[in-house]
Amino acid sequence: MAPRLLELADELRGEGLAIGTSELLDAFAALREVSWTSQADFREALGATLAKSQEDRRVLDLVFDRFFFRAVEREAVRQGVSELDRPYEGTGPDGIDLGTLRERIRQAIQAGSDSEMRDLARLAIVAFGRQGEGSGVIGVDVQRIRRTLGLRTERGTQPDPDEVPREQLQRFERHVRRELERQQVERTQSLPPSRPLREFDRALPSNPAQDLAAVHRVVAQLKRRLATQGREQRGRKRGAAVDVRRTMRTSLQTGGVPLELRYRPRRPRRPELYVLCDVSTSVTSSSVFFLSVLHALHDQFRKLRSFVFVERISEVTDVFERERNFADVSRAIATDAGVADVSGYTDYGRVWLEFLERVVDDLDPRSTVIVLGDARTNGRDAKAKVFGTVAERAGRTFWMNPEPRLYWNYGDSVMAAYEPFCDGVFECWTTRQLEAFVDALAAVRISTA
Amino acid sequence: MADFTSIESTRERLGEVGYLADEPASLVSFLAGRLGKPVLVEGPAGVGKTELAKALSRATGRPLIRLQCYEGLDEAKALYEWNYRKQLLRIQTEAADTGWEEVKDDIFGEEFLLSRPLLKAIKSEEPVVLLIDEIDKTDQEFEAMLLEVLSDFQISIPELGPVYARTQPLVLLTSNNSRELTEALKRRCLYLWLDYPDAERELEIVRLHAPELDEHVARKLVEVVHMVRALDLKKPPSIAESIDWARALLVLGAEDVDSAVLEKTMSIIVKHRTDLDLVAERVGVKLGADALFGATRTAG
């Protein structure tokens, strides 16, 4: 069993858990104390010793399932065990009625019983397969089965008997996926390569108020990064400029021979932030996230000016300074920022012109410009040159795009036109990605004036 | 009383002293005693993290030593301090011709040492339960200092040399996750995440703490609490608050949890102005509608 456990630890490390030798020793010590045959105890013992936060625990649970599922399947393939020729009990000669099945699945999901969900997942696959719509791609099939069964997640406040809790539905979908994988393994007699966990799966279920707290935590980290960066460089003398005047003065002690070089001290840079945030309809889903980032930034930085834009740009610095409550801030911005003019579509070109006009005198190499937007111009002139002027005048320019990199430059997205002017472009719609941005920020070398 | 012998007995004995532990909690408590490792307990406020330590102390018959953390907590308050007033007195009462060496050896003795919780736990003759509460409130320097205590159960006092633990203390650290703890600290601990219990277990807990409350009312209460937790609140109600609520309903002699009762007593479980409005709007209306149509909702 020990080698198996080491393999599991390896996979966990691959998913980003920090598991050292001491954790593994703890795990083995713990497993000496609990019975190996009870799966719940076994898993809890590993959880207590290997996973050191709630997020880690979530990942551990997912990897644990995947790992042992694969281990069992590998063994089954090796020994040539197959279930394909045995019909699954419960399916009559002419199959099960789709309507009854739908009802039973909904009940099982609401009750949250795992074993029943697993059985019903197999039935659903059988029923679905008979319709002859299987695409062969597991992800697509899962979605089709879900649609065929008419399963929807809860939305809004009105109770609707057709809806099921989202978390439970995800669990059911995992069962369906697993069963499809099992069948695929049986058909092909080989294991597919293991894939890393999807971002969607590993994210903990949470609610907006707590998300806001998470964003605040990351931004606090961002501030520390920006502050310590300057200090780090001050300590290092390499590349520093010689202060001729002070060197000459010191040389007086040694009879005018400049034995000791004096360097000009480096001043830590006080970040001056300009944040531009797209609040148009094309980024509705992420604008709450962006606004919470802005909100958190205002908590941390004093030299910060924030702007929101759609067709025109509007400065909202004072709104954030006046209102401490996030809900109030978003309401104030939604009602009286006055950024949507006629069409309600983003006009990046015009935004750059207006922005440049307003802040041209304030921008200097010490300032950092951060743009939060999807770079979708709705076919209007991108005016990349104007953006270039902004980027040139500012010390650093970063772009955070709420769309996956795959979608950039498709349709009316003109990310490629702006990208060359930025010091860094990032996809960013989760706190994890925001953290990645903070990390990357530390890596980008600052050119001091 | 002796230490725990199995997971089952851990759970039973915790139950006997009034703490209904779930699977993970009893397993980790059992492991903590067996492996001699500290336990880091995290979870939302009010799910019984501190209570677990108290229950462990009751169940094992060990005395509880508690260190409440706060910002700016330092070694003098957590480990030990020299009783300098007593030292001064000692020096003053000394005859003039006693040598300095002699006095020095004397005033840095155990007699002049003020033990703070951590040293007390280490020095204790009998095994103890050490609770380091809300470790996330302290700063990182303090955490670093804890490492020596937690991994080797020893404290180094420069003037006296290291003090070793005579018995293995059972150590619990609690955190509300207000900041990320250092890897080094986590590495030395077993990890336990305590979450809000499911409806059945919470019902048991409420009935344990308010046994006179009518079964029907208790069930309804737990249902409402779960409904409230599902809303997006600044501070969802904790177990402690549902117990408080149960006791309040008992005092008020409420026979049912309907929208009128909720409106009057809501402030026991929800403590923010904006949250109160939200609960009144969502849950209150729902309860009102339920009463109107005579709908009965089952738990879960």
XYZ file of C-alpha atoms in Angstrom:
749
model
C 0.000 0.000 0.000
C 2.875 2.379 0.756
C 3.887 2.809 -2.904
C 0.235 3.498 -3.786
C 0.092 6.217 -1.176
C 3.242 7.786 -2.527
C 1.680 7.799 -5.984
C -1.377 9.515 -4.571
C 0.844 12.084 -2.854
C 2.564 12.681 -6.172
C -0.724 13.383 -7.884
C -1.723 15.718 -5.081
C 1.529 17.608 -5.492
C 0.706 17.875 -9.170
C -2.504 19.647 -8.194
C -0.596 22.140 -6.100
C -0.745 20.741 -2.569
C 2.427 21.273 -0.575
C 3.095 17.779 0.725
C 6.477 17.286 2.290
C 8.106 14.249 3.786
C 6.902 15.231 7.239
C 3.279 15.226 6.070
C 3.739 11.784 4.562
C 5.279 10.453 7.755
C 2.297 11.843 9.655
C -0.064 10.175 7.226
C 1.598 6.802 7.728
C 1.606 7.269 11.491
C -2.083 8.139 11.379
C -2.906 5.142 9.215
C -1.301 2.881 11.787
C -3.927 4.081 14.244
C -7.092 3.810 12.155
C -8.487 0.850 10.324
C -7.553 0.684 6.667
C -10.698 -1.041 5.643
C -13.137 1.738 6.462
C -13.038 4.135 3.559
C -14.362 7.089 5.565
C -11.723 6.745 8.274
C -8.988 6.193 5.724
C -9.936 9.326 3.845
C -10.334 11.421 6.988
C -6.943 10.327 8.276
C -5.346 11.410 5.010
C -7.347 14.626 5.118
C -6.155 15.513 8.609
C -2.512 14.944 7.792
C -2.113 15.928 4.125
C -4.595 18.735 3.511
C -3.925 21.861 5.515
C -6.746 24.118 4.374
C -10.306 23.839 3.187
C -9.263 24.304 -0.434
C -6.643 21.593 -0.073
C -9.250 19.303 1.393
C -11.533 19.830 -1.558
C -8.737 18.992 -3.978
C -7.788 15.966 -1.897
C -11.331 14.604 -2.058
C -11.479 14.998 -5.829
C -8.049 13.517 -6.424
C -8.731 10.705 -3.965
C -11.834 9.670 -5.934
C -10.104 9.939 -9.275
C -7.026 8.098 -8.079
C -8.813 5.079 -6.682
C -11.269 5.004 -9.553
C -8.359 4.750 -11.946
C -6.558 2.211 -9.786
C -9.628 -0.029 -9.786
C -10.170 0.370 -13.521
C -6.552 -0.414 -14.284
C -6.845 -3.569 -12.265
C -10.094 -4.478 -14.030
C -8.501 -4.009 -17.444
C -5.541 -6.114 -16.375
C -7.702 -8.962 -15.168
C -10.108 -8.636 -18.054
C -13.224 -8.059 -15.946
C -16.065 -6.548 -17.930
C -19.634 -5.545 -17.251
C -20.577 -4.846 -20.826
C -22.112 -8.221 -21.601
C -24.138 -8.215 -18.393
C -27.274 -6.088 -18.656
C -27.730 -3.776 -15.721
C -30.527 -5.009 -13.481
C -33.469 -2.673 -13.255
C -33.621 -2.098 -16.985
C -36.557 -3.989 -18.343
C -36.611 -5.582 -21.792
C -37.874 -2.419 -23.404
C -35.924 -0.069 -21.161
C -37.175 2.364 -18.595
C -39.613 5.128 -19.221
C -37.759 8.444 -19.515
C -40.402 10.336 -17.552
C -40.208 8.030 -14.526
C -36.441 8.108 -14.681
C -36.445 11.887 -14.729
C -38.602 11.995 -11.628
C -36.505 9.461 -9.745
C -33.282 11.256 -10.569
C -34.674 14.559 -9.381
C -35.663 12.975 -6.096
C -32.278 11.321 -5.660
C -30.498 14.587 -6.333
C -32.637 16.425 -3.841
C -32.110 13.717 -1.247
C -28.403 13.823 -2.001
C -27.927 10.071 -1.750
C -24.703 9.120 -3.493
C -25.291 5.445 -4.125
C -28.720 6.055 -5.606
C -27.382 8.826 -7.806
C -24.726 6.449 -9.103
C -27.255 3.775 -10.000
C -29.532 6.278 -11.667
C -26.624 7.774 -13.579
C -26.061 4.366 -15.156
C -29.734 4.028 -16.002
C -29.715 7.495 -17.544
C -26.753 6.593 -19.708
C -28.456 3.419 -20.863
C -31.691 5.262 -21.660
C -29.813 8.008 -23.373
C -27.651 5.610 -25.371
C -30.784 3.949 -26.773
C -31.820 7.264 -28.295
C -28.655 7.039 -30.355
C -27.392 10.504 -29.605
C -24.089 9.633 -28.002
C -21.372 11.867 -29.405
C -18.441 9.888 -28.055
C -17.083 12.955 -26.269
C -17.728 12.551 -22.571
C -18.107 16.236 -21.720
C -20.651 16.745 -24.501
C -22.587 13.637 -23.521
C -22.857 14.733 -19.900
C -24.386 18.039 -20.958
C -26.795 16.321 -23.378
C -27.937 13.896 -20.723
C -28.503 16.747 -18.326
C -30.563 18.593 -20.915
C -32.564 15.497 -21.832
C -33.417 15.048 -18.202
C -34.439 18.685 -17.939
C -32.328 19.370 -14.850
C -31.858 22.994 -13.926
C -30.176 24.654 -11.002
C -31.915 26.934 -8.563
C -32.309 30.465 -9.664
C -34.088 33.381 -8.063
C -36.311 33.203 -5.036
C -39.450 31.600 -6.438
C -39.534 27.921 -5.564
C -39.850 25.758 -8.641
C -40.298 22.003 -8.332
C -38.142 21.436 -11.419
C -35.044 22.975 -9.902
C -32.381 21.210 -7.897
C -29.545 22.588 -5.779
C -26.484 23.381 -7.876
C -23.987 21.595 -5.640
C -26.033 18.372 -5.789
C -26.482 18.590 -9.526
C -22.737 18.878 -9.929
C -22.374 15.713 -7.903
C -24.825 13.908 -10.148
C -22.946 15.115 -13.202
C -19.738 13.776 -11.719
C -21.406 10.378 -11.355
C -22.555 10.448 -14.960
C -19.079 11.470 -16.105
C -17.508 8.700 -14.066
C -19.858 6.067 -15.469
C -19.211 7.236 -19.018
C -15.485 7.032 -18.339
C -15.896 3.543 -16.972
C -17.677 2.451 -20.142
C -15.061 4.050 -22.297
C -12.337 2.222 -20.406
C -14.180 -1.027 -20.957
C -14.670 -0.406 -24.644
C -11.113 0.593 -25.385
C -9.498 -1.677 -22.809
C -7.103 1.067 -21.786
C -7.020 4.016 -19.432
C -7.216 7.505 -20.900
C -4.371 9.803 -19.801
C -5.161 11.463 -16.490
C -6.092 15.082 -16.758
C -5.666 17.862 -14.177
C -8.727 18.978 -12.252
C -10.877 21.608 -13.843
C -10.946 25.059 -12.264
C -14.712 24.801 -12.072
C -14.563 21.637 -9.969
C -11.955 22.730 -7.522
C -13.575 26.031 -6.690
C -15.344 25.870 -3.360
C -19.011 26.712 -3.348
C -19.203 30.212 -1.936
C -21.374 33.289 -1.850
C -20.708 36.891 -2.945
C -20.038 38.293 0.525
C -17.313 35.751 1.109
C -15.944 36.194 -2.420
C -15.556 39.867 -1.652
C -13.515 38.985 1.425
C -11.284 36.745 -0.695
C -10.659 39.523 -3.208
C -9.748 41.835 -0.359
C -7.217 39.321 0.887
C -5.512 39.039 -2.479
C -5.388 42.788 -2.960
C -3.805 43.190 0.468
C -1.157 40.805 -0.791
C -0.802 42.903 -3.953
C -0.111 45.946 -1.853
C 2.557 44.162 0.161
C 4.158 43.023 -3.077
C 4.272 46.517 -4.506
C 5.641 47.921 -1.263
C 8.333 45.326 -0.602
C 9.506 45.394 -4.184
C 10.999 48.816 -3.746
C 12.693 47.881 -0.524
C 14.235 44.779 -2.005
C 15.914 46.791 -4.698
C 17.190 49.398 -2.315
C 19.220 46.789 -0.433
C 20.915 45.573 -3.549
C 23.690 47.765 -4.789
C 24.096 46.105 -8.116
C 23.183 48.382 -10.965
C 22.915 51.396 -8.731
C 24.104 54.774 -9.937
C 27.246 56.272 -8.411
C 26.633 59.464 -6.498
C 29.568 61.559 -7.690
C 29.154 64.340 -5.183
C 29.104 62.102 -2.133
C 31.919 59.958 -3.486
C 34.085 63.065 -3.821
C 33.276 64.160 -0.287
C 34.182 60.745 1.125
C 37.398 60.747 -0.878
C 38.551 63.744 1.172
C 39.242 61.319 4.052
C 41.591 59.346 1.877
C 43.446 62.312 0.504
C 41.266 62.798 -2.542
C 41.555 59.225 -3.759
C 38.033 57.836 -4.273
C 38.553 54.540 -2.462
C 34.972 54.139 -1.447
C 32.211 54.539 -3.946
C 28.967 56.110 -2.802
C 25.755 55.168 -4.553
C 22.665 57.139 -5.068
C 19.964 55.639 -2.826
C 17.038 54.046 -4.521
C 13.713 55.301 -3.438
C 11.019 52.704 -3.053
C 8.340 53.470 -5.482
C 5.101 54.719 -4.122
C 2.634 53.180 -6.513
C 0.252 55.525 -8.213
C -2.527 53.472 -9.655
C -4.942 54.309 -12.411
C -7.569 51.633 -12.774
C -9.973 51.618 -15.708
C -12.901 49.263 -15.421
C -15.269 48.225 -18.179
C -18.853 48.021 -16.919
C -20.648 47.389 -20.204
C -23.083 44.566 -20.814
C -20.557 42.318 -22.542
C -18.693 41.937 -19.256
C -21.733 41.885 -16.961
C -20.805 38.564 -15.467
C -17.358 39.708 -14.451
C -18.026 43.350 -13.670
C -19.101 42.478 -10.129
C -15.764 40.789 -9.700
C -13.975 43.797 -11.184
C -15.833 46.234 -8.993
C -14.936 44.199 -5.944
C -11.299 44.322 -7.024
C -11.628 48.094 -7.303
C -13.297 48.228 -3.916
C -10.480 46.266 -2.355
C -7.845 48.387 -4.097
C -9.374 51.495 -2.585
C -9.057 49.902 0.820
C -5.345 49.495 0.335
C -3.980 52.316 -1.790
C -4.252 55.978 -1.178
C -2.836 57.168 -4.474
C -5.435 55.504 -6.595
C -7.797 56.922 -9.150
C -10.452 54.709 -10.578
C -12.556 55.083 -13.658
C -15.439 53.168 -15.119
C -16.339 53.238 -18.769
C -18.757 52.051 -21.398
C -18.995 54.581 -24.184
C -17.510 57.355 -22.162
C -15.324 57.389 -19.158
C -16.196 58.624 -15.711
C -14.055 58.997 -12.638
C -15.486 57.177 -9.608
C -12.670 57.691 -7.120
C -14.837 59.809 -4.857
C -17.678 57.282 -4.916
C -15.387 54.628 -3.493
C -13.983 57.034 -0.935
C -17.415 58.126 0.199
C -19.123 54.747 0.394
C -17.641 51.921 2.408
C -20.365 49.392 1.681
C -19.830 47.417 -1.492
C -23.523 47.137 -2.333
C -23.923 50.919 -2.055
C -20.919 51.483 -4.282
C -22.201 49.286 -7.061
C -25.618 50.899 -6.846
C -24.134 54.389 -7.006
C -22.051 53.463 -10.019
C -24.935 51.799 -11.777
C -27.241 54.785 -11.334
C -25.228 57.936 -11.662
C -21.866 57.284 -13.257
C -23.345 58.405 -16.566
C -21.071 56.293 -18.739
C -23.571 54.841 -21.152
C -24.423 57.386 -23.789
C -26.753 56.235 -26.491
C -26.061 52.724 -27.636
C -24.698 51.182 -24.430
C -21.868 49.551 -26.351
C -18.254 49.963 -25.376
C -16.242 52.435 -27.401
C -12.615 51.874 -26.482
C -11.240 54.458 -28.907
C -13.288 57.252 -27.431
C -12.466 56.090 -23.906
C -8.725 56.359 -24.539
C -9.104 59.846 -25.978
C -11.130 61.023 -23.000
C -8.832 59.332 -20.510
C -5.741 60.854 -22.068
C -7.324 64.265 -22.083
C -8.133 64.071 -18.378
C -4.988 62.636 -16.910
C -2.305 63.496 -19.429
C -0.572 65.884 -17.072
C -0.673 63.481 -14.127
C 0.710 60.423 -15.851
C 4.394 59.932 -15.180
C 6.807 57.002 -15.216
C 5.912 56.299 -11.614
C 2.308 55.534 -12.389
C 0.759 52.172 -13.118
C -2.276 51.820 -15.358
C -4.463 48.758 -14.992
C -7.256 48.135 -17.481
C -10.041 45.690 -16.670
C -11.930 44.928 -19.832
C -12.619 42.464 -22.640
C -11.268 44.665 -25.489
C -14.440 44.197 -27.514
C -14.898 47.357 -29.532
C -18.173 46.470 -31.205
C -16.551 47.185 -34.541
C -15.519 50.704 -33.665
C -12.081 52.198 -34.157
C -9.718 50.749 -31.554
C -7.383 53.780 -31.611
C -4.512 51.621 -30.476
C -2.112 54.523 -31.065
C -3.848 56.604 -28.418
C -3.649 53.702 -26.007
C 0.015 53.479 -26.919
C 0.499 57.091 -25.833
C -1.142 56.337 -22.495
C 1.060 53.285 -21.999
C 4.143 55.201 -22.995
C 3.539 57.982 -20.525
C 2.751 55.607 -17.695
C 5.507 53.532 -16.121
C 3.681 50.275 -16.376
C 0.495 49.135 -18.039
C -1.364 45.925 -17.304
C -4.468 44.533 -18.897
C -6.777 42.083 -17.201
C -9.212 40.383 -19.528
C -12.209 38.508 -18.122
C -12.343 36.162 -21.125
C -10.310 33.007 -21.561
C -7.257 33.569 -23.752
C -8.841 31.296 -26.353
C -11.530 33.882 -27.151
C -9.207 36.824 -27.504
C -9.117 38.320 -30.997
C -12.211 36.399 -32.035
C -15.101 38.445 -33.269
C -14.761 42.081 -32.295
C -12.087 41.506 -29.671
C -8.980 43.538 -30.535
C -6.728 42.384 -27.749
C -3.841 41.938 -30.200
C -3.890 45.650 -31.039
C -3.415 46.648 -27.406
C -1.217 43.821 -26.219
C 2.124 45.156 -27.555
C 1.763 48.318 -25.459
C 1.179 46.473 -22.179
C 3.806 45.211 -19.768
C 1.585 42.258 -19.134
C -1.811 40.915 -20.143
C -3.666 38.413 -17.992
C -6.889 36.515 -18.123
C -8.568 37.209 -14.862
C -12.007 36.335 -13.582
C -11.320 34.409 -10.404
C -9.451 35.204 -7.231
C -6.957 32.509 -8.092
C -6.116 34.270 -11.321
C -5.927 37.543 -9.490
C -3.325 35.905 -7.294
C -1.444 34.800 -10.402
C -1.469 38.408 -11.527
C -0.030 39.492 -8.190
C 2.693 36.889 -8.517
C 3.502 37.952 -12.062
C 3.694 41.538 -10.930
C 6.610 40.664 -8.683
C 8.418 39.047 -11.593
C 8.132 42.055 -13.910
C 11.241 44.163 -13.436
C 10.575 47.758 -12.670
C 12.415 50.281 -14.735
C 13.197 53.033 -12.326
C 13.202 56.565 -13.571
C -9.656 9.190 33.188
C -7.404 7.698 30.587
C -6.813 8.767 27.015
C -8.941 7.623 24.120
C -8.545 4.090 22.880
C -10.506 4.110 19.629
C -12.411 6.442 17.351
C -15.726 5.088 18.544
C -14.915 5.533 22.215
C -13.654 9.045 21.500
C -16.975 9.931 20.003
C -18.923 8.335 22.828
C -16.966 9.996 25.565
C -17.227 13.381 23.888
C -20.950 12.751 23.638
C -21.139 11.951 27.356
C -19.743 15.363 28.234
C -22.175 17.129 25.944
C -20.280 17.516 22.697
C -21.714 15.771 19.657
C -18.664 15.267 17.490
C -18.980 14.240 13.838
C -16.756 11.655 12.101
C -13.769 13.878 11.305
C -13.773 15.636 14.681
C -13.668 12.420 16.686
C -11.085 10.868 14.363
C -8.762 13.844 14.583
C -9.167 14.091 18.382
C -8.266 10.434 18.632
C -5.249 10.843 16.354
C -4.060 13.921 18.253
C -3.720 11.885 21.421
C -2.134 8.936 19.649
C 0.375 10.810 17.512
C 1.053 13.545 20.047
C 0.537 16.253 17.454
C -1.205 19.576 17.857
C -4.493 20.055 16.006
C -5.295 23.123 13.952
C -9.060 23.625 13.964
C -10.503 25.991 11.386
C -14.021 26.925 10.499
C -16.585 29.708 10.578
C -17.136 31.501 13.883
C -19.354 29.707 16.353
C -19.277 26.107 15.118
C -17.783 24.841 18.362
C -14.029 25.050 17.862
C -13.306 26.306 21.365
C -16.028 24.065 22.719
C -14.212 21.027 21.303
C -11.167 21.837 23.428
C -13.303 22.245 26.526
C -15.076 18.973 25.812
C -11.752 17.191 25.334
C -10.605 18.482 28.688
C -13.803 17.259 30.346
C -13.745 13.900 28.592
C -10.121 13.120 29.431
C -10.225 14.711 32.856
C -7.255 16.904 31.981
C -7.202 20.496 33.153
C -7.657 23.079 30.402
C -5.062 25.809 29.946
C -6.185 28.520 27.597
C -4.187 31.126 25.728
C -6.394 33.715 24.100
C -4.539 35.337 21.223
C -4.807 38.951 20.160
C -2.823 41.345 18.039
C 0.374 42.321 19.832
C 0.508 39.262 22.067
C 4.146 38.725 23.001
C 6.377 36.236 24.771
C 6.003 37.928 28.141
C 2.271 37.299 28.015
C 2.379 33.848 26.439
C 5.518 32.128 27.702
C 7.069 33.545 30.862
C 8.213 36.749 32.481
C 10.750 37.508 35.186
C 9.120 38.872 38.285
C 11.372 41.884 38.406
C 9.727 43.458 41.461
C 10.472 40.388 43.481
C 13.972 40.330 42.047
C 14.494 43.942 43.137
C 13.268 43.166 46.633
C 15.597 40.220 46.783
C 18.561 42.375 45.839
C 17.627 45.108 48.298
C 17.278 42.787 51.271
C 20.676 41.313 50.515
C 23.506 42.228 52.864
C 26.083 44.482 51.286
C 28.906 41.967 51.214
C 27.226 39.127 49.317
C 28.979 38.583 46.025
C 27.250 39.437 42.721
C 27.667 35.905 41.427
C 25.672 34.486 44.262
C 22.842 36.960 43.950
C 22.725 36.499 40.188
C 22.341 32.746 40.458
C 19.649 33.289 42.982
C 17.431 35.857 41.278
C 17.244 33.927 38.004
C 15.760 30.893 39.651
C 12.366 29.326 39.227
C 11.124 31.235 42.223
C 11.273 34.508 40.303
C 9.707 33.177 37.146
C 6.120 34.065 36.321
C 4.665 31.230 34.256
C 2.333 32.214 31.456
C -0.053 29.713 29.789
C 2.456 28.039 27.467
C 5.102 27.492 30.124
C 2.405 26.400 32.544
C 1.231 23.763 30.096
C 4.765 22.512 29.505
C 5.727 22.452 33.178
C 2.522 20.862 34.419
C 2.933 17.664 36.418
C -0.263 16.139 35.092
C -1.239 16.004 31.412
C -3.239 19.003 30.258
C -5.283 20.243 27.302
C -3.717 23.407 25.890
C -6.039 25.644 23.880
C -4.446 28.376 21.771
C -7.496 30.314 20.731
C -7.751 32.446 17.571
C -4.140 32.037 16.521
C -4.899 34.021 13.360
C -5.208 37.190 15.453
C -1.504 37.228 16.337
C 1.308 38.254 14.035
C 3.741 35.991 12.225
C 6.568 36.516 14.736
C 4.486 34.960 17.444
C 3.692 32.002 15.231
C 7.409 31.431 14.695
C 7.908 31.396 18.436
C 5.208 28.774 18.821
C 7.044 26.370 16.548
C 9.499 25.303 19.238
C 6.716 24.696 21.710
C 4.544 22.781 19.275
C 7.053 20.452 17.678
C 9.306 19.563 20.625
C 7.148 20.606 23.563
C 10.006 22.543 25.058
C 10.748 26.169 25.906
C 14.232 27.628 26.033
C 14.825 30.186 28.775
C 18.276 31.724 28.279
C 19.039 32.013 31.995
C 17.740 28.571 32.949
C 18.193 26.429 29.883
C 15.440 24.534 28.126
C 12.339 23.378 29.992
C 11.023 20.062 28.726
C 7.459 18.853 28.924
C 6.951 16.231 31.586
C 3.788 14.939 30.013
C 2.403 15.132 26.514
C -0.127 17.974 26.379
C -3.075 17.770 24.001
C -2.810 20.979 21.954
C -5.601 22.634 19.996
C -5.155 25.755 17.907
C -8.226 27.482 16.558
C -8.397 29.909 13.679
C -11.198 31.857 12.036
C -9.183 32.097 8.863
C -8.865 35.869 9.055
C -5.354 35.465 7.698
C -3.383 32.671 6.098
C -1.223 30.870 8.673
C 2.379 30.068 7.821
C 3.267 26.776 6.155
C 5.685 25.941 8.956
C 2.946 26.042 11.549
C 0.493 24.069 9.452
C 3.139 21.459 8.796
C 3.379 20.680 12.497
C -0.342 20.261 12.981
C -3.123 17.899 12.116
C -5.845 19.750 10.301
C -9.529 19.744 11.141
C -12.170 21.761 9.327
C -15.334 22.205 11.350
C -18.347 23.303 9.354
C -21.970 24.017 10.102
C -23.628 20.694 10.913
C -26.414 19.215 8.818
C -29.989 19.617 9.979
C -30.196 16.289 11.842
C -27.058 16.843 13.872
C -27.907 20.438 14.641
C -31.303 19.306 15.865
C -29.569 16.876 18.222
C -27.287 19.632 19.459
C -30.142 22.037 20.041
C -32.142 19.380 21.870
C -29.122 18.521 23.990
C -28.740 22.109 25.122
C -32.416 22.968 25.395
C -34.059 19.653 26.284
C -37.332 21.219 27.415
C -37.993 22.703 24.009
C -40.801 21.056 22.100
C -39.593 18.654 19.381
C -41.714 20.339 16.719
C -40.458 23.826 17.580
C -36.854 22.640 17.661
C -37.178 21.075 14.224
C -38.770 24.189 12.787
C -36.065 26.316 14.382
C -33.282 24.310 12.811
C -35.023 24.523 9.441
C -35.248 28.288 9.668
C -31.610 28.565 10.725
C -30.598 26.516 7.694
C -32.723 28.708 5.448
C -31.051 31.791 6.891
C -27.597 30.300 6.361
C -28.393 29.685 2.717
C -28.878 33.427 2.201
C -25.941 35.608 1.313
C -25.306 37.164 4.721
C -22.403 39.053 6.192
C -22.424 36.781 9.188
C -24.460 33.579 9.022
C -25.868 32.352 12.340
C -23.647 29.947 14.271
C -24.545 26.887 16.312
C -24.089 28.900 19.468
C -26.675 31.337 18.177
C -29.215 28.649 17.324
C -28.824 27.345 20.880
C -29.348 30.857 22.226
C -32.405 31.187 20.075
C -33.784 27.860 21.298
C -33.343 29.001 24.900
C -34.992 32.322 24.136
C -37.985 30.601 22.560
C -38.208 28.442 25.649
C -38.284 31.493 27.913
C -40.877 33.171 25.697
C -42.915 29.993 25.625
C -43.266 30.051 21.856
C -45.295 27.185 20.413
C -44.293 27.568 16.820
C -41.724 29.407 14.724
C -43.859 31.596 12.480
C -43.170 34.936 10.882
C -44.325 36.897 13.935
C -42.018 35.016 16.289
C -39.180 35.291 13.803
C -39.611 39.022 13.494
C -39.492 39.507 17.255
C -36.545 37.231 17.979
C -34.593 37.469 14.750
C -31.928 39.661 16.339
C -30.685 36.668 18.330
C -29.418 34.864 15.265
C -28.656 37.748 12.895
C -26.523 40.658 14.037
C -26.122 43.012 11.099
C -28.525 45.725 10.051
C -28.431 44.737 6.363
C -28.669 41.030 7.203
C -31.746 41.649 9.342
C -33.544 43.295 6.443
C -32.648 40.455 4.121
C -33.811 37.750 6.535
C -37.056 39.547 7.286
C -37.712 39.909 3.586
C -36.842 36.378 2.432
C -37.441 34.019 5.339
C -40.211 36.011 7.009
C -42.264 36.136 3.836
C -41.703 32.442 3.218
C -42.830 31.500 6.704
C -45.872 33.699 6.287
C -46.748 32.006 3.014
C -46.237 28.547 4.530
C -48.628 29.345 7.347
C -51.170 30.697 4.894
C -51.283 27.623 2.697
C -50.663 25.215 5.533
C -47.668 23.854 3.717
C -45.363 21.675 5.748
C -41.777 21.496 4.766
C -39.664 18.543 5.710
C -36.092 18.925 6.825
C -33.296 18.631 4.303
